[in-house]
Coordinates of C-alpha atoms and ligand atoms in Angstrom, one line a residue:
X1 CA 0.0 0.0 0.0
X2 CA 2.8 2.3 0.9
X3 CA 4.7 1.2 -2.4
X4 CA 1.6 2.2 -4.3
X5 CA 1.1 5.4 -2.4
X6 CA 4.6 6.3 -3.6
X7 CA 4.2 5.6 -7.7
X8 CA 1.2 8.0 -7.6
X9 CA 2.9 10.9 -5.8
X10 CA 5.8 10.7 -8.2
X11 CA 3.5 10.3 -11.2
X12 CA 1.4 13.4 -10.2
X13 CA 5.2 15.3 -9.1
X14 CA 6.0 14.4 -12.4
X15 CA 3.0 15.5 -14.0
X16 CA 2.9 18.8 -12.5
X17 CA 6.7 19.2 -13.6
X18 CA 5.7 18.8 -17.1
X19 CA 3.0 21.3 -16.9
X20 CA 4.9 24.0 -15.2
X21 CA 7.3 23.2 -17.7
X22 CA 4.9 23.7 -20.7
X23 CA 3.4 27.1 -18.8
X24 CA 6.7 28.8 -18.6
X25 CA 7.9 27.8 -21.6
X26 CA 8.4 31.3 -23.4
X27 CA 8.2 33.4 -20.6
X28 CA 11.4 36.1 -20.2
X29 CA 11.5 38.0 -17.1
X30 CA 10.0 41.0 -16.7
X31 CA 12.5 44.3 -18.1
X32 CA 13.1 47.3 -16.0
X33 CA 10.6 49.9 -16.4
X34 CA 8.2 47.2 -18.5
X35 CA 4.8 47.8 -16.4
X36 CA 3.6 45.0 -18.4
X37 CA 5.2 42.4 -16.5
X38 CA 6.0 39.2 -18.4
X39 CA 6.3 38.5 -21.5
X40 CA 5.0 35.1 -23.2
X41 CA 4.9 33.5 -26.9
X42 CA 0.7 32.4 -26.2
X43 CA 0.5 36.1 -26.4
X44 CA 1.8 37.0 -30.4
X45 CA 1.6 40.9 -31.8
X46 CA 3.3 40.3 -34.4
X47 CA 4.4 38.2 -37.0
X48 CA 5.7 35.5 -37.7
X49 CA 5.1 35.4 -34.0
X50 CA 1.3 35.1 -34.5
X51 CA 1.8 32.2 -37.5
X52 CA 4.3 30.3 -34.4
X53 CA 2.0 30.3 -31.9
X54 CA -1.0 29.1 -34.5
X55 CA 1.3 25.8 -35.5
X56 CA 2.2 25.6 -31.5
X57 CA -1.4 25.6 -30.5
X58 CA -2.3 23.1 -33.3
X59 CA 0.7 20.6 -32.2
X60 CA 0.1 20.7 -28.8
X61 CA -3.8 19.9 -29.5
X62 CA -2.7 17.0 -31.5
X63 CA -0.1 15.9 -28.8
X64 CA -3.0 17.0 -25.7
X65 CA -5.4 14.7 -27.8
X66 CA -3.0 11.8 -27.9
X67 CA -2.3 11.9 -24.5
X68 CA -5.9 12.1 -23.4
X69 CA -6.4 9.1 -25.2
X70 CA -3.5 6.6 -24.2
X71 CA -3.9 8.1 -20.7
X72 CA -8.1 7.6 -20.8
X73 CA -7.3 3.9 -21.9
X74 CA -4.5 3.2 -19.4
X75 CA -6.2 4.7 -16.7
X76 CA -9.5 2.6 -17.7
X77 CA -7.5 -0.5 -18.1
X78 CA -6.1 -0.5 -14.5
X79 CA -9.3 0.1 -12.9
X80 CA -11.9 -2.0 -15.0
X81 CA -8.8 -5.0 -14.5
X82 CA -7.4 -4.2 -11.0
X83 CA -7.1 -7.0 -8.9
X84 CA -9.9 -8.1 -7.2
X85 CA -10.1 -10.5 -3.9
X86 CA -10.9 -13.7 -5.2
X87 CA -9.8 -13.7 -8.6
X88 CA -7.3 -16.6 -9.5
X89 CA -3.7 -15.7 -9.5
X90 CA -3.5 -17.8 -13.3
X91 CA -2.2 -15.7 -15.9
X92 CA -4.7 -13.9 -18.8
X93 CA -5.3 -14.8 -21.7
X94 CA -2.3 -13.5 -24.2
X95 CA -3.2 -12.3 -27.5
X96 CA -0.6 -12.1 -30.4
X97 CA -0.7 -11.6 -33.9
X98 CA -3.3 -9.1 -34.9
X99 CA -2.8 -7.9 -38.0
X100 CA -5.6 -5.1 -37.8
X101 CA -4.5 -3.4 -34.6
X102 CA -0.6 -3.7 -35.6
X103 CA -1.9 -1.8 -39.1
X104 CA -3.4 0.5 -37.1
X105 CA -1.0 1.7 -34.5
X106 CA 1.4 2.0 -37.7
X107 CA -0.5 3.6 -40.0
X108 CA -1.9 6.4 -38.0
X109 CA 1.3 7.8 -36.5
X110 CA 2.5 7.9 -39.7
X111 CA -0.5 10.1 -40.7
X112 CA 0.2 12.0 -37.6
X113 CA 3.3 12.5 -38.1
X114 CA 3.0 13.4 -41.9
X115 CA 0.3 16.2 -41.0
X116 CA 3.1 17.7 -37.9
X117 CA 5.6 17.7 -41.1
X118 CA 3.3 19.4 -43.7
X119 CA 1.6 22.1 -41.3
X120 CA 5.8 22.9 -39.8
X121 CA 7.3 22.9 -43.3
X122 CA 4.6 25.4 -44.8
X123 CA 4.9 27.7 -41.8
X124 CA 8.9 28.0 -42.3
X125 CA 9.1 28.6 -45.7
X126 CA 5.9 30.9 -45.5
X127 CA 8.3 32.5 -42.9
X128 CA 11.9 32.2 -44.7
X129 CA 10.5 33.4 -48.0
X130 CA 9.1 36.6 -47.3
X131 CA 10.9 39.6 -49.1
X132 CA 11.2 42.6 -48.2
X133 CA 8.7 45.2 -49.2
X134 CA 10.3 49.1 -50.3
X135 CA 8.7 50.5 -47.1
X136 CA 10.7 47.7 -44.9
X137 CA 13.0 49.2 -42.2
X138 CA 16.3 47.4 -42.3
X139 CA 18.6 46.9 -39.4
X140 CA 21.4 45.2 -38.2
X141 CA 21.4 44.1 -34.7
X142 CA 25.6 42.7 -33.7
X143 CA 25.8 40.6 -30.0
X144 CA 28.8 41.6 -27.8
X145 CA 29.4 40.2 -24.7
X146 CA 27.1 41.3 -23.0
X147 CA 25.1 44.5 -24.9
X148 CA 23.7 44.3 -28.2
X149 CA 24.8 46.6 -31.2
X150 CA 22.4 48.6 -33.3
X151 CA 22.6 49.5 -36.6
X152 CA 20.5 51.5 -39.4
X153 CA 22.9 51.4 -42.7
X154 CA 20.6 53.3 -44.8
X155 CA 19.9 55.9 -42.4
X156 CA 22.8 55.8 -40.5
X157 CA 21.9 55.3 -37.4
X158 CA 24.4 53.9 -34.6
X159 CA 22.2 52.8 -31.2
X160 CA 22.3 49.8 -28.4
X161 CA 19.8 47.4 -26.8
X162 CA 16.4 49.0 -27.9
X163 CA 15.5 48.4 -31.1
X164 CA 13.1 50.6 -32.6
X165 CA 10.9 49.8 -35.6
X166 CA 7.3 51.6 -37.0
X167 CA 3.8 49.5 -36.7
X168 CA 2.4 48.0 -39.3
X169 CA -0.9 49.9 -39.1
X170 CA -3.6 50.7 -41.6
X171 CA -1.3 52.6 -44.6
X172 CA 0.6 49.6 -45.4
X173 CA 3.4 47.3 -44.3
X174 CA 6.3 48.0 -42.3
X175 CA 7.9 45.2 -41.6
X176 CA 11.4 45.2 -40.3
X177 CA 14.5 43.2 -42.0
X178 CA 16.9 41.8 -38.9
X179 CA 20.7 41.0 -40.2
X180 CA 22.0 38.9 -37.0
X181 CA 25.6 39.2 -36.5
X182 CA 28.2 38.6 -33.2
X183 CA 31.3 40.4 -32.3
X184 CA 32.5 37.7 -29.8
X185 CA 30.6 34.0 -29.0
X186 CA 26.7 33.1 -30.3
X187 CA 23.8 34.9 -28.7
X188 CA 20.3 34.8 -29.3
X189 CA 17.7 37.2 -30.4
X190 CA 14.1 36.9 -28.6
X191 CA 11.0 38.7 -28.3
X192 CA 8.6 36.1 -27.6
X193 CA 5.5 38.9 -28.1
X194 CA 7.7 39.6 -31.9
X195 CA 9.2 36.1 -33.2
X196 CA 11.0 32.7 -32.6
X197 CA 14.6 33.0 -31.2
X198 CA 17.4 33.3 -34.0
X199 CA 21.3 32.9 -33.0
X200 CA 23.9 35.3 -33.8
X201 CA 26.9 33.5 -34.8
X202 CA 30.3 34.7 -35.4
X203 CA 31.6 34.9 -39.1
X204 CA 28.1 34.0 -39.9
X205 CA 25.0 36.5 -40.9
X206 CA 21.3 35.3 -39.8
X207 CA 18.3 37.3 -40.9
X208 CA 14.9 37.5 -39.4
X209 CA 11.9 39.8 -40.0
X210 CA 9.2 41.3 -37.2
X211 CA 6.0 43.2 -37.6
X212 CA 4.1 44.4 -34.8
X213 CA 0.9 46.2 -35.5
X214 CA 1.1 47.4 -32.1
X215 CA 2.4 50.4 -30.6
X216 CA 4.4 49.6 -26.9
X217 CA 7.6 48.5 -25.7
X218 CA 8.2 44.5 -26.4
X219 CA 10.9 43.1 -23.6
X220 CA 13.1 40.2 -24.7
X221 CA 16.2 38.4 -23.9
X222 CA 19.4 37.2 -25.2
X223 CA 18.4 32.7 -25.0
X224 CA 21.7 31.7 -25.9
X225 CA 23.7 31.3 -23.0
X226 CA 26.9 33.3 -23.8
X227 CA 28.9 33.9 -20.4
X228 CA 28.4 35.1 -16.8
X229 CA 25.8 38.1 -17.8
X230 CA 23.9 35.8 -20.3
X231 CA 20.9 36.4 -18.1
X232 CA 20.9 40.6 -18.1
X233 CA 21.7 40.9 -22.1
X234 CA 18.2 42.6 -21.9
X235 CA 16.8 44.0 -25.4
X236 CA 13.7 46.3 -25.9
X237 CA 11.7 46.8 -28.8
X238 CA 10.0 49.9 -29.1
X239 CA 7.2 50.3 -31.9
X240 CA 5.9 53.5 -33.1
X241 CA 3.3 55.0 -34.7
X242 CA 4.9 55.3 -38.4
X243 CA 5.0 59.2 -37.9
X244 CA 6.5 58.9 -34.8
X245 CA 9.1 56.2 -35.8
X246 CA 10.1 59.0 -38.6
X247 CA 10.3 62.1 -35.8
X248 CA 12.7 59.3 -33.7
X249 CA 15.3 58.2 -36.8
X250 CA 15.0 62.2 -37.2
X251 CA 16.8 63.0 -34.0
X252 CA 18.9 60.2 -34.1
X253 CA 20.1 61.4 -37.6
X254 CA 21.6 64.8 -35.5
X255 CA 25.1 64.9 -34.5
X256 CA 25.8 65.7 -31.0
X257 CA 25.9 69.1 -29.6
X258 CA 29.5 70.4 -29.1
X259 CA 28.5 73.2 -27.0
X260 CA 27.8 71.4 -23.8
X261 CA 26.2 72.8 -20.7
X262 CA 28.9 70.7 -18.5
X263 CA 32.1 71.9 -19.9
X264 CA 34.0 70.4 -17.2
X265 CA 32.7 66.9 -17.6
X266 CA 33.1 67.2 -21.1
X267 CA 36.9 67.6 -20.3
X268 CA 37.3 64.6 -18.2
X269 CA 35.5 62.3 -20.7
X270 CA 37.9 63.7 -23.3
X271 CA 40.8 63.2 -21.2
X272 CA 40.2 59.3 -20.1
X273 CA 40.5 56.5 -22.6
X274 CA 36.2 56.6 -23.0
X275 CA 36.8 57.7 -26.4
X276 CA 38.6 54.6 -27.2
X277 CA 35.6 52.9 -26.9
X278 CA 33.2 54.9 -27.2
X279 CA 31.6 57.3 -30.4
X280 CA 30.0 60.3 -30.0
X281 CA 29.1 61.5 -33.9
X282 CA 30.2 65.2 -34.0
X283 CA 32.9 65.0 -31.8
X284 CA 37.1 63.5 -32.0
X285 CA 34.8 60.1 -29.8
X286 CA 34.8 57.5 -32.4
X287 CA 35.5 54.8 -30.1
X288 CA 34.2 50.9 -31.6
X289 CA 34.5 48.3 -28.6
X290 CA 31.2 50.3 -26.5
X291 CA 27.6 51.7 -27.4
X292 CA 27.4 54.6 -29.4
X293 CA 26.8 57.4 -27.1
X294 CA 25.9 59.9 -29.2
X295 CA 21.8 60.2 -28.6
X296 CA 22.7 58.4 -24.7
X297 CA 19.6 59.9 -23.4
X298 CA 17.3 58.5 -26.1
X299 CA 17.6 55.3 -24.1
X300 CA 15.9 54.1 -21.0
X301 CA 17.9 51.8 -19.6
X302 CA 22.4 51.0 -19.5
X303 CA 24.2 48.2 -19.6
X304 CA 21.5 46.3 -21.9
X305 CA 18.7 46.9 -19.4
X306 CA 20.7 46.1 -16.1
X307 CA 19.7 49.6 -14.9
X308 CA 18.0 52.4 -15.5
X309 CA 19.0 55.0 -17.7
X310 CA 18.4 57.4 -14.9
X311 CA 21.2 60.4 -13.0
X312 CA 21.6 57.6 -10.6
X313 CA 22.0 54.6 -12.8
X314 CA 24.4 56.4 -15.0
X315 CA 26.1 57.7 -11.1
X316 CA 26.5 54.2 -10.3
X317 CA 27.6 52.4 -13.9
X318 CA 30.7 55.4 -14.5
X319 CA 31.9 54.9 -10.9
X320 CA 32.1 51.0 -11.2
X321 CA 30.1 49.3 -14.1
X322 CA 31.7 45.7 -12.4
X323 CA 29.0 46.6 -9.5
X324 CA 26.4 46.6 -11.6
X325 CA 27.4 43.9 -14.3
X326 CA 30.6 41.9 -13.0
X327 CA 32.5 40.9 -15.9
X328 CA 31.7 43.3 -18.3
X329 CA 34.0 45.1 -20.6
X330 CA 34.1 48.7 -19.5
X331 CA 36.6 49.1 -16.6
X332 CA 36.4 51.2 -13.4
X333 CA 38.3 54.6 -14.3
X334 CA 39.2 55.3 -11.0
X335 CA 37.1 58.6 -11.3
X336 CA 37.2 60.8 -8.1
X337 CA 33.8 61.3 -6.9
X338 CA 33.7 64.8 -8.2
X339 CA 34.9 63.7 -12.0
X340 CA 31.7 60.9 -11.8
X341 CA 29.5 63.8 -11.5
X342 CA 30.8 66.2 -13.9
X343 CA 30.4 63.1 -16.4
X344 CA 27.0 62.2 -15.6
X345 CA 26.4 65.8 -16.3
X346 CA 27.6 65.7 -19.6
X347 CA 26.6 62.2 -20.4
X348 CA 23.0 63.5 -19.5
X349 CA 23.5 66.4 -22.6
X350 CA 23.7 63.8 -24.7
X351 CA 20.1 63.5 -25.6
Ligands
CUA1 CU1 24.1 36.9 -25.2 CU2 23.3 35.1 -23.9

């Protein structure tokens, strides 16, 4: 009795495993600053994400179905045939050679199976093949350990870790065109809300397409695990209003202001090796390793959504970025208190 007792607690452990599994499967944690909370692919607003989570929905009815049935069977079979007191302890009657239920069980997997295979295969080319319409936005997005690179060629545009892109709304596609690349080991692009994962290799290029018909901010994550701060490579997709998405590539087509308000902070940025790494367009900054500072302020969050973009955040990541993101690239500069406010000051003209 105790034995038995046992099997069913771990069968029903088990069980709910599996379902917790399935119920968090797609889920990112929630971004700083997202009031939505999280994020999950049985909630698509945009495609292909929307075509995904059709197929998804359709496999796991076929698999849910299956299940219900070898589960409704087995479960009938051990109650209808349980042991009973006073039944003889003789072995049942053992059947063998049945050519009707041996066609059966192979012939309709096979169908099973075949239907799984023509529903996925017309999904991914449907997916793969689209082209580009004239109105599509292209980008490049390039993984670094651990922020992600963003890049406009044809309107030269130079950001980091929130992607913006117009809606698709009434007046016509807007898609957006994705070329994946990596500076340093594979990552992976996700925005569950947007589209499937896609790797960025080194020496390789990937391409993927979005296109949301909503307006809002989409929070995603890098899913390939790519070192310590795998977990806080944070990305954000904003989508505007196509009038709105044309004011935004408007200001981040302007160069920086030279005239700053905070001279003296100015000075101590110049000074210090931050324009080895970093650019700011307009000025003798044309750094490659780190974001493009130039429109800084445009952003929310730093250090790929590990903090807020805020006097504070940016107080905290120029003292020591290794307090807020061990392991990353940018180094303490040994700033004196004083110098770490005179460079937030100027950071924050940077808008
Ligand atoms: Cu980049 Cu994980």
């Amino acid at each position: 009795m105790r034995l038995r007792h046992h099997k069913i607690l771990r069968a029903v452990l088990l069980f709910a495993f599996a379902l917790t599994c399935v119920v968090c499967a797609g889920h990112v944690e929630p971004v700083l600053g997202n009031t939505d909370g999280v994020t999950s692919i049985f909630r698509p607003l945009s495609q292909p994400a929307q075509q995904i989570k059709d197929l998804s929905v359709l496999v796991l009815a076929i698999c849910g179905s299956i299940f219900a049935v070898v589960a409704g069977l087995l479960v009938y079979a051990i109650v209808r045939f349980r042991h009973r007191a006073g039944d003889e302890l003789s072995e049942p009657p053992q059947v063998y050679g049945s050519n009707q239920i041996e066609l059966a069980w192979t012939i309709l997997p096979l169908l099973i199976v075949f239907v799984l295979i023509l529903v996925t295969s017309r999904t991914i080319a449907d997916i793969q093949n689209r082209k580009p319409p004239p109105t599509a936005v292209q980008a490049t997005v390039i993984g670094h350990q651990w922020w992600w690179e963003i890049r406009y060629p044809e309107l030269g545009i130079v950001t980091a870790n929130e992607l913006h892109v117009p809606a698709s709304d009434g007046r016509g596609p807007r898609p957006t065109f994705l070329k994946l690349q990596s500076a340093d080991v594979a990552h992976s692009f996700w925005v569950p809300e947007l589209s499937g994962k896609t790797d960025l290799i080194p020496n390789r290029e990937n391409l993927m397409w979005i296109e949301p018909t909503k307006p809002g901010t989409y929070p995603g994550n890098c899913a390939e695990y790519c070192g310590t701060q795998h977990a806080r490579m944070l990305i954000r997709v904003v989508v505007h209003p196509p009038d709105e998405f044309a004011r935004w590539v408007n200001e981040q087509q302007q160069s920086a202001a030279t005239e700053t308000s905070a001279p003296e902070g100015r000075k101590v940025f110049f000074a210090n090796s931050c324009v080895n790494c970093h650019t700011i367009r307009g000025t003798s900054a044309q750094g490659k390793f780190g974001p493009d500072l130039t429109h800084l302020m445009s952003r929310e969050t730093l250090a790929s959504g590990a903090a807020l973009n805020s006097a504070d955040g940016l107080r905290l990541w120029v003292h020591d970025p290794q307090k807020i993101k061990v392991g990353c690239l940018m180094p303490n500069m040994q700033l004196t208190d004083n110098e770490v406010d005179q460079v937030v000051a100027y950071l924050q003209t940077l808008k």
